Short mmCIF file of C-alpha atoms and ligand atoms in Angstrom, two decimals:
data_model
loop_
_atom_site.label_atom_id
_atom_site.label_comp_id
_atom_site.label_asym_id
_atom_site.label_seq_id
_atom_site.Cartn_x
_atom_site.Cartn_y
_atom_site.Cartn_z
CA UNK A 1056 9.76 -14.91 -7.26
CA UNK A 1057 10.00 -18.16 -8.98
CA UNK A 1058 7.89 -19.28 -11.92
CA UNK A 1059 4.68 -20.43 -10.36
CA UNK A 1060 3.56 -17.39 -8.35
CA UNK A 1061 1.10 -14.98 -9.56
CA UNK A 1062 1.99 -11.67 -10.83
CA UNK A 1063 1.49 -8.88 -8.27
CA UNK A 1064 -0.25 -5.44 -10.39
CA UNK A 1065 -0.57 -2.50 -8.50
CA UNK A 1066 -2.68 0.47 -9.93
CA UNK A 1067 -2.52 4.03 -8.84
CA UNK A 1068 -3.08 7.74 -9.16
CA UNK A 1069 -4.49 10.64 -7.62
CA UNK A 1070 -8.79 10.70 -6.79
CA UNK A 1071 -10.89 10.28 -9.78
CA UNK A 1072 -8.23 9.20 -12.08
CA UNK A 1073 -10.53 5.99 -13.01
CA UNK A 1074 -8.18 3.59 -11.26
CA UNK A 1075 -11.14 1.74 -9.79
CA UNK A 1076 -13.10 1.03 -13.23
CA UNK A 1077 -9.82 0.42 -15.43
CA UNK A 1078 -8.42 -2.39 -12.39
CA UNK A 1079 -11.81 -4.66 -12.92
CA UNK A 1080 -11.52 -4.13 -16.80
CA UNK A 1081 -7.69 -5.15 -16.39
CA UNK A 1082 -8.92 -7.90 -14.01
CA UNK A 1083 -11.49 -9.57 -16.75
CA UNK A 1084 -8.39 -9.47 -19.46
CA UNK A 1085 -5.95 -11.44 -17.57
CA UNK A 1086 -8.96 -13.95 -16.51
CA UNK A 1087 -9.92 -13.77 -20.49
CA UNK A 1088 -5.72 -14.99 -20.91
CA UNK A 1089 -6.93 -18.31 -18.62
CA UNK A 1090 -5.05 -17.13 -15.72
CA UNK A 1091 -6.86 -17.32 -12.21
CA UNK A 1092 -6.88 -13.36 -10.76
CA UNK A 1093 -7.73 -11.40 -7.16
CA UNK A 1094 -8.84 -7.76 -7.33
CA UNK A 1095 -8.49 -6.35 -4.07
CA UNK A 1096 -7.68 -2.52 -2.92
CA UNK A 1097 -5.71 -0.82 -0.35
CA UNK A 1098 -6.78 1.15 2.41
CA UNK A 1099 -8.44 -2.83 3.01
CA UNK A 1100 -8.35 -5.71 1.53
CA UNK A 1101 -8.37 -8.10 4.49
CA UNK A 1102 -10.42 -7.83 7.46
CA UNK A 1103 -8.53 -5.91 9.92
CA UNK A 1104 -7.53 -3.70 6.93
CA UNK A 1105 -11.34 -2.69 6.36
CA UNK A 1106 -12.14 -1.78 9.83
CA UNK A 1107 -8.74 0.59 9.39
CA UNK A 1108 -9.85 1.88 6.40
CA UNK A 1109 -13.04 3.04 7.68
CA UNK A 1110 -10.99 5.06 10.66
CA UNK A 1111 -8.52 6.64 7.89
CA UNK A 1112 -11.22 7.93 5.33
CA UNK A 1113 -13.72 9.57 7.34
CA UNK A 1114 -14.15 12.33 9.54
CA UNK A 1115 -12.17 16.11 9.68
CA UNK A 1116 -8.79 15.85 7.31
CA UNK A 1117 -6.73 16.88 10.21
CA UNK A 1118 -8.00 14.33 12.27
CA UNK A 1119 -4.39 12.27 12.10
CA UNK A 1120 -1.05 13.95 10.97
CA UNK A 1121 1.25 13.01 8.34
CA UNK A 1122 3.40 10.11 10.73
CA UNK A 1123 0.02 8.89 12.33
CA UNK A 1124 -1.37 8.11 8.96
CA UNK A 1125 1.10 6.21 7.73
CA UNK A 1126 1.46 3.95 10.63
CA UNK A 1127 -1.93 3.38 10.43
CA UNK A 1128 -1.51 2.77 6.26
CA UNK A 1129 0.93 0.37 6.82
CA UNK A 1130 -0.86 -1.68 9.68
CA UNK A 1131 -3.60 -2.19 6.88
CA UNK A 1132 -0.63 -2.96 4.19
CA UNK A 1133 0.83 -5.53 6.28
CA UNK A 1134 -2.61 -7.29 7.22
CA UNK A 1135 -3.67 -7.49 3.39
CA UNK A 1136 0.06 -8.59 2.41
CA UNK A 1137 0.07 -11.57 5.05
CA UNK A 1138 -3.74 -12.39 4.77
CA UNK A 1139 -4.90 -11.79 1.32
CA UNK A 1140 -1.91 -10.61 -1.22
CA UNK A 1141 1.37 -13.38 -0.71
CA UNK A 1142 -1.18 -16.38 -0.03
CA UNK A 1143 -2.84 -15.84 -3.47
CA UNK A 1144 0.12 -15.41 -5.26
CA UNK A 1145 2.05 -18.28 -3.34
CA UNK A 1146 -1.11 -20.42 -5.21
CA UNK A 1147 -0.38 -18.84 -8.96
CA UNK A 1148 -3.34 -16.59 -8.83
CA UNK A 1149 -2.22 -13.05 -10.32
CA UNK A 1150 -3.32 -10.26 -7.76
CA UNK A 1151 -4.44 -6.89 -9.26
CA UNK A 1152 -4.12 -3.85 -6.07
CA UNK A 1153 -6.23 -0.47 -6.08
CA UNK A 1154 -3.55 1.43 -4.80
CA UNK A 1155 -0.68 -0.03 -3.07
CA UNK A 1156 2.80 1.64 -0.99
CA UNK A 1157 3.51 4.41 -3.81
CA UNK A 1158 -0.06 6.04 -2.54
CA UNK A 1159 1.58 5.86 0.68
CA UNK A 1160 4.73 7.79 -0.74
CA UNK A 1161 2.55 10.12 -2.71
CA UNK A 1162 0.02 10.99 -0.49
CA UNK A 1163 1.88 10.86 2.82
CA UNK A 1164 5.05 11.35 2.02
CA UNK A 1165 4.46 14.26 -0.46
CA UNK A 1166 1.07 15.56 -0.26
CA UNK A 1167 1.20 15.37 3.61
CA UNK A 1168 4.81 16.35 3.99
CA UNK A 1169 6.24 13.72 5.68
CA UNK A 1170 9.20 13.43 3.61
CA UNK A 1171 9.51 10.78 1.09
CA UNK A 1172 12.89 8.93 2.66
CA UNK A 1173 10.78 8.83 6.62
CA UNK A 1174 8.18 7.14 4.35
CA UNK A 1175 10.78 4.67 2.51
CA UNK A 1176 12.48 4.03 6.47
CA UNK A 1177 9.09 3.07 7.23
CA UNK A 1178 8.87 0.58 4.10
CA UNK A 1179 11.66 -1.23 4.55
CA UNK A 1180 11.41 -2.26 7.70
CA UNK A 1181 7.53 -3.27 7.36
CA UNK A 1182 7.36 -4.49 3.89
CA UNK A 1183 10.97 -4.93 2.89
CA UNK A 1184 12.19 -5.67 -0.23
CA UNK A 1185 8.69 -7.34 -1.78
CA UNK A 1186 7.15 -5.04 -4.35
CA UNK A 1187 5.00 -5.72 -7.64
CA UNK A 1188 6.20 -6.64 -10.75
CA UNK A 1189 3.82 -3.94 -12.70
CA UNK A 1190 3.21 -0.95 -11.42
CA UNK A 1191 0.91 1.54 -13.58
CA UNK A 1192 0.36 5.07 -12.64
CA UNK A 1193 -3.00 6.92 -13.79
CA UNK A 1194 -1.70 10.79 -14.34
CA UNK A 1195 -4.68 13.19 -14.09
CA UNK A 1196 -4.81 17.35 -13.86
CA UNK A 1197 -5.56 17.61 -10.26
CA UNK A 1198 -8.81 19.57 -10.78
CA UNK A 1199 -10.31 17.07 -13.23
CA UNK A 1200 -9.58 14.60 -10.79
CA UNK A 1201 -11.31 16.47 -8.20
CA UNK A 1202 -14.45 17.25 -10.08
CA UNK A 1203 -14.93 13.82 -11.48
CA UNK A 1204 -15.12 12.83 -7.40
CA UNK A 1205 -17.70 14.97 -6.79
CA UNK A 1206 -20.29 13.82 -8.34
CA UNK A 1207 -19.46 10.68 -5.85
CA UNK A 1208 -22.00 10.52 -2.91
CA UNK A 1209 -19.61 8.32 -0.27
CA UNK A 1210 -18.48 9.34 3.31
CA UNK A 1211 -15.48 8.01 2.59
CA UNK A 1212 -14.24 11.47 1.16
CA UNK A 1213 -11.45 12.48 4.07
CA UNK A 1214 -8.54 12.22 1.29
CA UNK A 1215 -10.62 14.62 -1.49
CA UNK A 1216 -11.24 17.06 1.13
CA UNK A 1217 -7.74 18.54 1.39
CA UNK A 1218 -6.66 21.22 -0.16
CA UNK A 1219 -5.73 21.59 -3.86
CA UNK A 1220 -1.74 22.57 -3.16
CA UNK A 1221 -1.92 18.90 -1.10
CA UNK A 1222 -3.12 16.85 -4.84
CA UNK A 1223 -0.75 19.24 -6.54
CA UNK A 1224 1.89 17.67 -4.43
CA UNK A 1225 0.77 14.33 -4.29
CA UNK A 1226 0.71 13.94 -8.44
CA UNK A 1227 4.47 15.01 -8.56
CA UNK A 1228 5.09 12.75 -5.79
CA UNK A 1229 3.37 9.95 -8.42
CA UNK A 1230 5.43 11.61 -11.49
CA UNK A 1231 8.78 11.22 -9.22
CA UNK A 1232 7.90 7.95 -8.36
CA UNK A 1233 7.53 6.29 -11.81
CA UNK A 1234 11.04 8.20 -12.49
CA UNK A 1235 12.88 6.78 -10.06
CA UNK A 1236 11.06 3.31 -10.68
CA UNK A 1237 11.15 2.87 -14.45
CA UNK A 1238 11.77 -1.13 -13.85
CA UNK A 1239 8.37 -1.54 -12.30
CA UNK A 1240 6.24 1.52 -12.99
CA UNK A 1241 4.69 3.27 -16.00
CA UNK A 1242 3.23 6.66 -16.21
CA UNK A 1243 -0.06 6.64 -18.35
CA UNK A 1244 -2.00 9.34 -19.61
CA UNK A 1245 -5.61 9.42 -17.87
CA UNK A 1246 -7.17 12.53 -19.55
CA UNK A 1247 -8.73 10.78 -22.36
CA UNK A 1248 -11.38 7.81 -23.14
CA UNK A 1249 -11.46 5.28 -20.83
CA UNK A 1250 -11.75 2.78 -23.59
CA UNK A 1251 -8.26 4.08 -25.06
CA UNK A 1252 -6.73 4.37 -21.57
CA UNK A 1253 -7.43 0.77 -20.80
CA UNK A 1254 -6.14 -0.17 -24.03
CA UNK A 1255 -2.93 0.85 -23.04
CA UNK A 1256 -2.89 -0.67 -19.56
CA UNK A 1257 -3.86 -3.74 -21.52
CA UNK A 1258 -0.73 -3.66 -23.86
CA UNK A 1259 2.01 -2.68 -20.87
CA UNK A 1260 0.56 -5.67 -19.24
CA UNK A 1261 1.27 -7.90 -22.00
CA UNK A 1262 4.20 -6.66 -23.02
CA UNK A 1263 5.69 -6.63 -19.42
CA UNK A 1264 4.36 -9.47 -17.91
CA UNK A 1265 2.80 -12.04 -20.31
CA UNK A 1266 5.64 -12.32 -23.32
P1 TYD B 2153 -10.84 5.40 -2.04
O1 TYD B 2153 -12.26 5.71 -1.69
O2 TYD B 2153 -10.44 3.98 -2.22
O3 TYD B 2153 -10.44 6.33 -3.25
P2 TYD B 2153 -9.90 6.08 -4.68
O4 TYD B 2153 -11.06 5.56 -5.47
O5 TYD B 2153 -9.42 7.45 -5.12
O6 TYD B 2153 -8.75 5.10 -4.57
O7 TYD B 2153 -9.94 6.08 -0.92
C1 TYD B 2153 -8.62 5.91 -0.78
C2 TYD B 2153 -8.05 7.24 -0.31
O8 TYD B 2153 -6.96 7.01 0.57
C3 TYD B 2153 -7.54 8.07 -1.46
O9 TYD B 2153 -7.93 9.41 -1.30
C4 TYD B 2153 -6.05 7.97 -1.32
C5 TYD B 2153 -5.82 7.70 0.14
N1 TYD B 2153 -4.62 6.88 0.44
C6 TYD B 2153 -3.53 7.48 1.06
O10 TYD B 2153 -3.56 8.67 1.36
N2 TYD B 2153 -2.44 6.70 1.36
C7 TYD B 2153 -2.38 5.37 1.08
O11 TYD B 2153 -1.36 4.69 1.35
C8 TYD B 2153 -3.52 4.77 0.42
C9 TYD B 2153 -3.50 3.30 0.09
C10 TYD B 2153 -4.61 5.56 0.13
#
């Protein structure tokens, strides 16, 4: 990318790892640094996206398979990349993504089974080589990520629903991921304080992106 864009952040993890709090608290730092910022989130983030999102997170968990999922994942990816994502960073503004294509991997590829390389086949010819510059990866035990969702009263709950071998799988689909993606992706810690957690997201971001 050359020297004017925006920085592209993605932030993800398994349910109730805090991604959603800790991306606004990341977003107010970088605006606090001068720099214009987008927060936007995946399932959505662009019209079309949202009205996707709405058919992917509700109703019975078997209601698509593995493949059907992530065709529909990556309809919504590509509408939020061409609408909302590349314009704002063509214009400078750093973009900050609840959840991006490694929740595809994770979720689909291992929770669901699909297999991570049919999920990477499916990447490269949809998104291709673009990816973020930061990636940062909330790791949470499975059942503290579960029970921190419940107290949640949303519809939007298709996802938490599945079974507990499925999260097991998808957070060492996440751990595999920041492995095999060490130039882009870091692999924090979410057990503990918020406060300390965002700390940390706070100092990879400087350190990767802002010296
Ligand atoms: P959301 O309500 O945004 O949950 P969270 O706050 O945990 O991000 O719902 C998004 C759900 O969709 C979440 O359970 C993860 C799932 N998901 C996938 O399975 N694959 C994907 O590619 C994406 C983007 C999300």
């Amino acid at each position: 990318m050359s020297k004017d864009t925006g920085k592209f952040i993605t932030l993800e993890g398994g349910d109730g790892s805090g991604k959603s709090t800790q991306s606004r608290e990341l977003a107010e730092f970088i605006k606090a640094s001068g720099r214009e910022v987008l927060l936007t989130r995946e399932p959505g983030g662009a019209a079309g996206a949202d009205e996707i999102r709405k058919l992917l997170l509700t109703g019975d968990p078997d209601r698509w398979d593995g493949a059907e999922e992530t065709l529909l994942f990556y309809t919504a990816r590509l509408n939020h990349l061409r609408l909302t994502v590349k314009p704002a960073l063509a214009k400078g503004i750093w973009v900050i993504s609840d959840r991006f294509a490694d929740s595809t991997m994770a979720y689909q590829g291992y929770g669901n089974r699909l297999g991570p390389e049919n999920v990477q086949k499916i990447h490269d010819v949809t998104v291709g080589s673009f990816e973020p510059d930061l990636t940062c990866i909330l790791d949470l035990d499975v059942y503290e990520g579960l029970k921190r969702t419940h107290g949640r009263s949303h519809d939007e709950d298709r996802f938490e629903r599945m079974d507990i071998e499925f999260h097991e799988r998808m957070r060492k689909g996440f751990q595999a991921i920041a492995k095999e993606n060490s130039h882009r992706c870091v692999l924090l810690d979410a057990s503990g304080e918020p406060g300390v957690i965002q700390r940390e997201l706070r100092r990879t971001v400087q350190d990767r992106l802002m010296s």
